[in-house]
Short mmCIF file of C-alpha atoms in Angstrom, two decimals:
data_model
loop_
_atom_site.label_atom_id
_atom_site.label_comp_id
_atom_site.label_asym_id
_atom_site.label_seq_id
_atom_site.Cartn_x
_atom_site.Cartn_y
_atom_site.Cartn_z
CA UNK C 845 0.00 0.00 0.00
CA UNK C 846 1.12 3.20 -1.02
CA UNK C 847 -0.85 6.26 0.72
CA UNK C 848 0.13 8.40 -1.46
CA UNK C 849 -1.20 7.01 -4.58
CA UNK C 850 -5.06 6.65 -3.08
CA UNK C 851 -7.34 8.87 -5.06
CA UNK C 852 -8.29 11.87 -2.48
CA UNK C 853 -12.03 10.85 -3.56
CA UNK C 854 -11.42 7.77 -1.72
CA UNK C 855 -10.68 8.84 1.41
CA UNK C 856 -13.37 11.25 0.79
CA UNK C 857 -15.65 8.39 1.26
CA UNK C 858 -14.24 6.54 4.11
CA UNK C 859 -15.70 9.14 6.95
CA UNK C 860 -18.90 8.65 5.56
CA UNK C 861 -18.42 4.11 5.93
CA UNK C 862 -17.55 4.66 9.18
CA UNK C 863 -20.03 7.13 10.13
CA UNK C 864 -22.77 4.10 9.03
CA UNK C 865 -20.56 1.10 10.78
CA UNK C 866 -20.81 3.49 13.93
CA UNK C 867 -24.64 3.94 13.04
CA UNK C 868 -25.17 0.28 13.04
CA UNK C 869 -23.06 -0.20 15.95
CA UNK C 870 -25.12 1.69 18.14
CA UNK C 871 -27.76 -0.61 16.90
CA UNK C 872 -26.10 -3.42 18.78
CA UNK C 873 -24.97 -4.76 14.72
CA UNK C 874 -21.43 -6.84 15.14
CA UNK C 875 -21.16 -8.02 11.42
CA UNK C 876 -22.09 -6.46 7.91
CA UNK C 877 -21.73 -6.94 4.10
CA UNK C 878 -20.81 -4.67 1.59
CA UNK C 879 -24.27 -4.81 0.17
CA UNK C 880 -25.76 -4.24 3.26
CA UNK C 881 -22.96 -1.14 3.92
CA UNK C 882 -23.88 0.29 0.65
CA UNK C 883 -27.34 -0.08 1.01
CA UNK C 884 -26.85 2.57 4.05
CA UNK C 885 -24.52 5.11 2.14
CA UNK C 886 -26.06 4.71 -1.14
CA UNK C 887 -22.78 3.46 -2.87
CA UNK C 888 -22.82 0.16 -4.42
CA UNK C 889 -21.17 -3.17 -3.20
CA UNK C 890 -18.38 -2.99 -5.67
CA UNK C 891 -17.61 0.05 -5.03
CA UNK C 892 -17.36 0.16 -1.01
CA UNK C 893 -15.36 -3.52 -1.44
CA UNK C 894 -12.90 -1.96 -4.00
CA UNK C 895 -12.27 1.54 -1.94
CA UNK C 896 -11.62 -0.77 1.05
CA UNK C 897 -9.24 -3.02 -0.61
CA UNK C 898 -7.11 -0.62 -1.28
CA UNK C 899 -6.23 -0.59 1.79
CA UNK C 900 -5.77 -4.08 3.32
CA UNK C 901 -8.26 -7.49 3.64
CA UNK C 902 -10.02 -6.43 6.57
CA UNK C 903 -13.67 -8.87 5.24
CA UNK C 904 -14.05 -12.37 4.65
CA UNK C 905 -15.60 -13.93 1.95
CA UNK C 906 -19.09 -15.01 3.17
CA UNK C 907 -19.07 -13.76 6.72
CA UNK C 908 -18.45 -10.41 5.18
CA UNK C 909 -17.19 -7.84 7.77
CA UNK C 910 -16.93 -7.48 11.42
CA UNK C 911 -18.29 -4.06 12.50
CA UNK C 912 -15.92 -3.10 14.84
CA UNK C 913 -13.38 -4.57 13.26
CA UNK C 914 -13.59 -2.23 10.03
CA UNK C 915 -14.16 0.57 12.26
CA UNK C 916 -10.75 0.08 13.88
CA UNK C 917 -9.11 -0.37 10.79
CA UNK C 918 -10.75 3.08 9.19
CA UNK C 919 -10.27 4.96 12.27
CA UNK C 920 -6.42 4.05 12.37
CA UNK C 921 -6.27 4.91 8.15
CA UNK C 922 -7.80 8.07 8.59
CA UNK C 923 -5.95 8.65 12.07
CA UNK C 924 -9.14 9.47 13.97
CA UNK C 925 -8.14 6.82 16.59
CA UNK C 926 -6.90 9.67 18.78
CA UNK C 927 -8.16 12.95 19.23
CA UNK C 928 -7.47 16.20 17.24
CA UNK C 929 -8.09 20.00 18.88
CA UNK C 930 -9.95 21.99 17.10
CA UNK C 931 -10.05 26.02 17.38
CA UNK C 932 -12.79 27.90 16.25
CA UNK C 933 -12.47 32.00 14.58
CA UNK C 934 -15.35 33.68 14.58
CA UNK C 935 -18.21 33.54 17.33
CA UNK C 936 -21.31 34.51 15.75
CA UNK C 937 -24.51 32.25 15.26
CA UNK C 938 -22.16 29.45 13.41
CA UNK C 939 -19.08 29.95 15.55
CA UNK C 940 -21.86 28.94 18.54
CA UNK C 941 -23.52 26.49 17.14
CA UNK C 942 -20.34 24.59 16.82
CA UNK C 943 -18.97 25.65 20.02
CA UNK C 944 -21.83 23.49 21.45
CA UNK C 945 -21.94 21.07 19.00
CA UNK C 946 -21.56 17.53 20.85
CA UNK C 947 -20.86 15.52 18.08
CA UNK C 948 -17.53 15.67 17.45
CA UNK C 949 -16.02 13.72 20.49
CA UNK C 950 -16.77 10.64 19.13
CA UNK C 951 -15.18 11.21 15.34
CA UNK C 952 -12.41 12.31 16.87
CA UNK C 953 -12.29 15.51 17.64
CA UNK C 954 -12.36 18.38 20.37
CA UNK C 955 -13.02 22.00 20.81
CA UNK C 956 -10.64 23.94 22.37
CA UNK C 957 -10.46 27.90 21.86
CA UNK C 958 -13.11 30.02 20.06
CA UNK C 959 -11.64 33.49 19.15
CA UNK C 960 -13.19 36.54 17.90
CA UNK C 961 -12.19 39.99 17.33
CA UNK C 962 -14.97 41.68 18.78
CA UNK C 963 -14.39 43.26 21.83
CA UNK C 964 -18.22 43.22 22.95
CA UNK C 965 -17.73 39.01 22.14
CA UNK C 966 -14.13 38.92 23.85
CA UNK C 967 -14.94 36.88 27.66
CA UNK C 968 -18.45 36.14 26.67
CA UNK C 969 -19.14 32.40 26.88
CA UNK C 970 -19.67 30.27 23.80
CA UNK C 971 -20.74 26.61 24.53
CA UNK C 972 -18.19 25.84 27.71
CA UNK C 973 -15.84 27.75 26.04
CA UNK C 974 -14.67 31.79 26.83
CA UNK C 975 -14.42 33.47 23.72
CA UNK C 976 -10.78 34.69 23.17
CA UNK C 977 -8.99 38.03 21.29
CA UNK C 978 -8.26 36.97 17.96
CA UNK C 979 -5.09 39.17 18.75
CA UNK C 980 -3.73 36.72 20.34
CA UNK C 981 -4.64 33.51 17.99
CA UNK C 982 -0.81 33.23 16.40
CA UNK C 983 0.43 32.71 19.94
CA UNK C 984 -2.38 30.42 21.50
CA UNK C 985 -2.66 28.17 18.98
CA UNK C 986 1.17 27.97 18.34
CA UNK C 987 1.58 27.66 21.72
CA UNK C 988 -0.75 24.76 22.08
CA UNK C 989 0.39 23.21 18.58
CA UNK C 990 -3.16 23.32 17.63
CA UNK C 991 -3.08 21.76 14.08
CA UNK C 992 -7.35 22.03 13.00
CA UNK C 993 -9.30 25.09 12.37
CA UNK C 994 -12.73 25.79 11.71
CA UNK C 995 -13.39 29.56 10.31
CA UNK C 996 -16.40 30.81 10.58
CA UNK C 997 -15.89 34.44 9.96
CA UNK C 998 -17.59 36.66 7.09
CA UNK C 999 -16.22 36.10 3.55
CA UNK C 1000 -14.19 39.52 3.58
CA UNK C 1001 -12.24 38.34 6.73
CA UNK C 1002 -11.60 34.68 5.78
CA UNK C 1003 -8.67 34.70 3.97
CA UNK C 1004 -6.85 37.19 6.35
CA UNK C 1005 -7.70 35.04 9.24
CA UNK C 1006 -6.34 31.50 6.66
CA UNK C 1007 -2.95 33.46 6.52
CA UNK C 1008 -3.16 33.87 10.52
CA UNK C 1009 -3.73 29.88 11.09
CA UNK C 1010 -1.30 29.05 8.86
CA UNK C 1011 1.37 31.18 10.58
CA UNK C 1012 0.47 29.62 13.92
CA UNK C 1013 1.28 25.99 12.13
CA UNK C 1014 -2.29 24.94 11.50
CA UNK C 1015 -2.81 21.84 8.24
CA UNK C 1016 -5.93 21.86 8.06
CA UNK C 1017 -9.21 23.97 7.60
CA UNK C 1018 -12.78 23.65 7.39
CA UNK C 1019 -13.84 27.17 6.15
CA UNK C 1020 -17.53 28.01 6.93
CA UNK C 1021 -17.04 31.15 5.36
CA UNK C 1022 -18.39 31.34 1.57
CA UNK C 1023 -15.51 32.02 -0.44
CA UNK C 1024 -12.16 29.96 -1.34
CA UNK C 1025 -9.12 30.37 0.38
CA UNK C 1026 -5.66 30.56 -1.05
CA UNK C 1027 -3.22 28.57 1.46
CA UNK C 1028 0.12 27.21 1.03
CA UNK C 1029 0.97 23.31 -0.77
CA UNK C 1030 0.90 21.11 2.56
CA UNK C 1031 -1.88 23.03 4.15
CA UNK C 1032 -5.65 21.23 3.89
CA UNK C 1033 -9.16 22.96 3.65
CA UNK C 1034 -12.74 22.04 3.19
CA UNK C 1035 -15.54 23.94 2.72
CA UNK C 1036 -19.12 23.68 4.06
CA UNK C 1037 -21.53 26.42 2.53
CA UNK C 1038 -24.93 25.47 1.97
CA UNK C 1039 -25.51 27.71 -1.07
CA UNK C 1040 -23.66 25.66 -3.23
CA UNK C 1041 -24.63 22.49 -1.48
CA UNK C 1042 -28.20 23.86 -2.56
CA UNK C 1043 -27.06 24.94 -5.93
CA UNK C 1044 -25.68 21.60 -7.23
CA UNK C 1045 -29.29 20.22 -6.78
CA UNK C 1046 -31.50 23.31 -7.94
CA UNK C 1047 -29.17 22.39 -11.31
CA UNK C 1048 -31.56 18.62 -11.28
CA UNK C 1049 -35.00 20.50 -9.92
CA UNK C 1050 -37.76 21.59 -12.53
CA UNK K 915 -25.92 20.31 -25.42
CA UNK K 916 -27.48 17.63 -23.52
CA UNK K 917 -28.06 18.62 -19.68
CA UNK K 918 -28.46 14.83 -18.56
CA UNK K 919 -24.97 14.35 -19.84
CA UNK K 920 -22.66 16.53 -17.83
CA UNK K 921 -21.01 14.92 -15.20
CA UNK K 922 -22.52 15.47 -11.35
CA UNK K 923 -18.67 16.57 -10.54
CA UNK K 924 -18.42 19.77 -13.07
CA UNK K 925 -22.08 20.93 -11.96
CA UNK K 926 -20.48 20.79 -8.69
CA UNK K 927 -17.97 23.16 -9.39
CA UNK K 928 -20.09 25.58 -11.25
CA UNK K 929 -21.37 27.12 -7.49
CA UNK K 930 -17.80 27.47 -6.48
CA UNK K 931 -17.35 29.40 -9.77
CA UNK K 932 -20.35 31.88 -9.62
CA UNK K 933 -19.49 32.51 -6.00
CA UNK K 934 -16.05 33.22 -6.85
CA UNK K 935 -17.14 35.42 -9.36
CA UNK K 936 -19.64 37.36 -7.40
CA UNK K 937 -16.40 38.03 -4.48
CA UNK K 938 -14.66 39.63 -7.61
CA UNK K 939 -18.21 41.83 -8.61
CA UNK K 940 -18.34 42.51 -5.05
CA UNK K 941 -14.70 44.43 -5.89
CA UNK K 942 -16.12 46.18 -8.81
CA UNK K 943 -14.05 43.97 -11.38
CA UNK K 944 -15.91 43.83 -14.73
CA UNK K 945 -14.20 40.70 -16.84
CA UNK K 946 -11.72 38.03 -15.65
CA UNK K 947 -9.95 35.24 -17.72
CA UNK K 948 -9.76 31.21 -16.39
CA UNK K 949 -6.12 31.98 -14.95
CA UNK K 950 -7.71 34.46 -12.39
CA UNK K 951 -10.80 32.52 -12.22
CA UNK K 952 -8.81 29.49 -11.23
CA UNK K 953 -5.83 31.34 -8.60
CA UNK K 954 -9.07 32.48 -6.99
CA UNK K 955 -10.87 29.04 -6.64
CA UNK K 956 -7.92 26.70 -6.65
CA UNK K 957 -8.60 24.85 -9.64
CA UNK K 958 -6.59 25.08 -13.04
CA UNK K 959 -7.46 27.64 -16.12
CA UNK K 960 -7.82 24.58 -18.45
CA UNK K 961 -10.35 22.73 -15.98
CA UNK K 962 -11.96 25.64 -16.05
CA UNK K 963 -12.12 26.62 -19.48
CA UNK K 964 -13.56 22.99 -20.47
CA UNK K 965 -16.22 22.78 -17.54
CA UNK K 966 -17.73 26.12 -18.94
CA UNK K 967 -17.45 25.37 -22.50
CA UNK K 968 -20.14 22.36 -21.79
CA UNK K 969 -22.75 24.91 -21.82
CA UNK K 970 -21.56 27.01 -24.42
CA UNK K 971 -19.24 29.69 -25.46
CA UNK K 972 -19.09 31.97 -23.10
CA UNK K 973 -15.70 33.59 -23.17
CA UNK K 974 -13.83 35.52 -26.01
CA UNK K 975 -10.43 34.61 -26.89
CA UNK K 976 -8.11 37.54 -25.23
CA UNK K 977 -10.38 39.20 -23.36
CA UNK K 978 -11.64 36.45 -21.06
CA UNK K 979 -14.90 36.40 -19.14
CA UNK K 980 -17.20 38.87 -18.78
CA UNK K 981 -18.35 38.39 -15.05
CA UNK K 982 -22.13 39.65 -14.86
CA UNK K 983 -22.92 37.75 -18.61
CA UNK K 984 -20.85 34.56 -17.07
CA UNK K 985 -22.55 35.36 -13.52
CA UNK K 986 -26.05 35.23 -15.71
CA UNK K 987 -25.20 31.95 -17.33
CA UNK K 988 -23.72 30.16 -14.14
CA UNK K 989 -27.14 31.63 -12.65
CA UNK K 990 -29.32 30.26 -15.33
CA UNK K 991 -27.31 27.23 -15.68
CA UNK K 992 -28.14 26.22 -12.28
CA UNK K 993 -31.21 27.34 -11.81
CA UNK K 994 -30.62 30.56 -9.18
CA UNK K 995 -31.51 32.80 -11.62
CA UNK K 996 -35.00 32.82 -9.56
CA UNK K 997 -35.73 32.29 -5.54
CA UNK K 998 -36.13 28.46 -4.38
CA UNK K 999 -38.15 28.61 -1.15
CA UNK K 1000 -36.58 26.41 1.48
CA UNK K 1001 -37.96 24.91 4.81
CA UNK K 1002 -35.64 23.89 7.97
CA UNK K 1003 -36.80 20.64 10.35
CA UNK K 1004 -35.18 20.94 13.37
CA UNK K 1005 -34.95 24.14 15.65
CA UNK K 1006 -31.89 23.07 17.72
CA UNK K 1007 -28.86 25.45 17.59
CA UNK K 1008 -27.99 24.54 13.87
CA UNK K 1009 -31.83 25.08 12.84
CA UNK K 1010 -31.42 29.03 14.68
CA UNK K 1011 -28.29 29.36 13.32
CA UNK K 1012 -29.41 28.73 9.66
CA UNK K 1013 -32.73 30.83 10.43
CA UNK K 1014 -30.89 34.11 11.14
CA UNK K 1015 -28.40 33.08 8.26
CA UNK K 1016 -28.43 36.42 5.50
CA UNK K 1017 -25.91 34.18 2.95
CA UNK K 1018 -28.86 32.92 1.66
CA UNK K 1019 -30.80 35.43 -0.85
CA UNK K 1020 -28.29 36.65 -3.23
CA UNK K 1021 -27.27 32.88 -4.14
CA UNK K 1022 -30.99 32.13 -4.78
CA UNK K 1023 -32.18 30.79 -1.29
CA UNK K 1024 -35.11 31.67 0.86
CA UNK K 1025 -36.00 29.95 4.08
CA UNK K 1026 -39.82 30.34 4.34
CA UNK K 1027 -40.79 27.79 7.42
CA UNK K 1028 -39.04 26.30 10.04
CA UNK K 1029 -40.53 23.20 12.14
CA UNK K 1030 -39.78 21.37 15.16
CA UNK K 1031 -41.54 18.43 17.52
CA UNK K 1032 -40.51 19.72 20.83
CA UNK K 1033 -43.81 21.24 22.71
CA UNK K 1034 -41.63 23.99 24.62
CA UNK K 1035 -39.94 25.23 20.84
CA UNK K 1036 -43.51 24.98 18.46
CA UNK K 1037 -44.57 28.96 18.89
CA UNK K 1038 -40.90 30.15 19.70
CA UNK K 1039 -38.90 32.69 17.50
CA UNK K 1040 -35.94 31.65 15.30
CA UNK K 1041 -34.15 34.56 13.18
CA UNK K 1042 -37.48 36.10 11.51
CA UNK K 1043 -39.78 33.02 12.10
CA UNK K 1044 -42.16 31.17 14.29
CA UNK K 1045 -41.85 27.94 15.25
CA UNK K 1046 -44.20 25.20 13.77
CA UNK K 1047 -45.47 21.98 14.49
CA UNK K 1048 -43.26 19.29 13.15
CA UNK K 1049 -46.77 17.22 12.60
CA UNK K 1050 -47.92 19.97 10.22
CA UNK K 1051 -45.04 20.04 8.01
CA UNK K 1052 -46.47 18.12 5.56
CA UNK K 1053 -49.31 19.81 4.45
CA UNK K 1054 -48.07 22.98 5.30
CA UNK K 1055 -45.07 22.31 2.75
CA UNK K 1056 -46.86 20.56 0.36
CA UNK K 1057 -49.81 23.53 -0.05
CA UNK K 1058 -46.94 25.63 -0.24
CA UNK K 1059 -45.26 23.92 -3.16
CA UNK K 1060 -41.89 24.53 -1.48
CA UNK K 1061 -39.42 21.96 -3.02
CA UNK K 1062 -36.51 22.28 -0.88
CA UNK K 1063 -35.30 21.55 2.91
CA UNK K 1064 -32.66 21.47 5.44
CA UNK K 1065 -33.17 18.53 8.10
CA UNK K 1066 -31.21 19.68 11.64
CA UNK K 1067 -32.38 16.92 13.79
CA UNK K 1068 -30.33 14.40 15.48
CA UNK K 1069 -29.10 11.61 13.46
CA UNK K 1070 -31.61 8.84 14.71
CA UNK K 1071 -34.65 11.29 13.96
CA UNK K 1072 -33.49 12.41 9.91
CA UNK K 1073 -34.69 9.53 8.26
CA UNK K 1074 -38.49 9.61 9.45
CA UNK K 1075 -37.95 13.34 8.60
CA UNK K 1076 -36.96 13.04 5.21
CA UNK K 1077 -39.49 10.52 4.83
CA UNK K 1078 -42.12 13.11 5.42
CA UNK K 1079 -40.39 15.44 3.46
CA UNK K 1080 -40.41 13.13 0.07
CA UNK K 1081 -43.99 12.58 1.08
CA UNK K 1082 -44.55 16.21 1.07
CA UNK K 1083 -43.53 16.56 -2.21
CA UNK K 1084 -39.70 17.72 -1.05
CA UNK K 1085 -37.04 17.24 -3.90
CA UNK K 1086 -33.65 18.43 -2.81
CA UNK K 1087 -32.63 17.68 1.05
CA UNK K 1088 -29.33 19.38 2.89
CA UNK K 1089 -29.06 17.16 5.84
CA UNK K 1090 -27.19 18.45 8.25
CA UNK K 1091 -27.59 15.04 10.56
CA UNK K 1092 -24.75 13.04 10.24
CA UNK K 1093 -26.45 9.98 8.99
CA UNK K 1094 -26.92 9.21 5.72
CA UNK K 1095 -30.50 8.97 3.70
CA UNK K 1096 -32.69 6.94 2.05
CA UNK K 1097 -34.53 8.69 -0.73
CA UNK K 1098 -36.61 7.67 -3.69
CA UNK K 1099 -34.83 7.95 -6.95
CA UNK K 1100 -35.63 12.00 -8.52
CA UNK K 1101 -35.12 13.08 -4.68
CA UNK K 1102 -31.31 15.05 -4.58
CA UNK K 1103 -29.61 14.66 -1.14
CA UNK K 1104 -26.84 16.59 -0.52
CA UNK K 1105 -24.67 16.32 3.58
CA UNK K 1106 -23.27 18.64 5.41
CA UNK K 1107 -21.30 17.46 8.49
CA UNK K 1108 -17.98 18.76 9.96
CA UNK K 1109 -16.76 15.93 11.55
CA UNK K 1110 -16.71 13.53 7.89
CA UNK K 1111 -14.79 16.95 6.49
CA UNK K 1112 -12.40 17.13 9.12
CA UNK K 1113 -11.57 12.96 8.85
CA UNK K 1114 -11.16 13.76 5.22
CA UNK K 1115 -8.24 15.93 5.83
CA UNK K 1116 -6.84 14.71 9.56
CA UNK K 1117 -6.01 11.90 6.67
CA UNK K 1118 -3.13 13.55 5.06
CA UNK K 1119 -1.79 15.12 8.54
CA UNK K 1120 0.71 13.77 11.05
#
């Protein structure tokens, strides 16, 4: 196995395999089958068996796979089997929201600073969290070695804040903010903006 | 051109495009060529060039783009060149947050309803709206017409909830719950959910 050389629309679809195994594992499930795994994610058989294969045999041919099992196995491939802080910029409505979102800690992840630059915003409380001066994000988050990032600024200050992150050594971004972000080879971001979520399907819609 | 032809993957990208393009309007820049296009977006000139030459010839050779005529074609292209009433199901801290959300109307969104099955919520203010009855939604969306919703319930709730939906006559779903969905075949489901984003890219990172 060469990491490298898996297609990044691969791994794209691992999170979502493991988010059904853990679905049917909270069901009390123990084994599944690709058809049965595909029949959740609406991806076919072949397709889940192939992506998985790429990375080891981790089924067996007529028992099909052990639940927890595969869920090791894709936890320790995407490195989720530990958990990675998180810092959040920008505490309005979104910057909240996920500030008190519990679903994280069991993906494998964890809040740890929310910043803002605000000064009305700066001590307020945002889920158990005291909102911090964005002043002072290079240093915190350095200082920490904070590595993940969620913006969730207004477009016009997202790429400022990007550069900021990056200069405090973070790899990886989820931008909430709509608009791209130019960041430096080695440095990871992923958008979430419902707009174009909604505009890929008003494209199919009569 | 044949619409049913055009891979899922460039309509994808078209959103990123037009938003991209309405960040350089925004600036008061009149025409752009694919190399701008793509430094802003992160995606090459040549992708570019032959995902918006599927719908026709837009650009001129040495002068580029034109953004409002390409914004109008992106717009008409996918549809937002008119206002797609949306509902929200689920009045938790996502459901406010999207409520009071202003990104929505100049990409070609409008929330018109929001519902929600808790007693103490139904009657309750979120952003502009009142609270409704989560056992009303379907008539009340289907005598409205509206063709579009966001589901922000928990995960073990969204399926019954897009079930209603489709029932009601629903035909593009953002589900925020991090589970995935079952939905009849001319039904669009697109997911939002942070924690399958940030696996995606803790991935690549050490």
């Amino acid at each position: 196995m060469n990491a490298d050389k898996i297609p990044d629309i691969i791994i794209g679809r691992l999170p979502v395999y493991l988010r059904a195994l853990q679905r049917m594992s909270d069901k009390g499930l123990k084994t599944t089958s690709s058809q049965e795994l595909g029949e959740h994610v609406g991806i076919s058989a072949a397709q889940i068996r192939k992506d998985i294969s790429q990375f080891g045999e981790f089924g067996k041919q007529g028992t099909g796979y052990s639940i927890p099992y595969l869920m090791d196995k894709l936890r320790e491939i995407l490195k989720v089997n530990r958990i990675w802080e998180l810092v959040i910029v920008g505490a309005g409505d979104m910057g909240h929201a996920i500030a008190r979102y519990q679903g994280f800690s069991n993906r494998g992840f964890q809040v740890v600073m929310i910043f803002d630059n605000d000064s009305s915003k700066i001590g307020q409380k945002a889920g158990g969290f005291t909102i911090e001066d964005a002043a002072k994000m290079v240093e915190r988050i350095r200082a920490a070695r904070v590595k993940m990032a969620m913006i969730t600024v207004p477009a016009p200050a997202a790429q400022s804040v990007a550069d900021k992150l990056v200069q405090a050594g973070v790899k990886a971004i989820l931008n909430y903010a709509p608009t791209s972000l130019n960041v430096p080879k080695g440095v990871h971001v992923q958008y979430i903006d419902p707009s174009t979520h909604l505009q890929r399907m008003t494209y199919y819609l009569d």
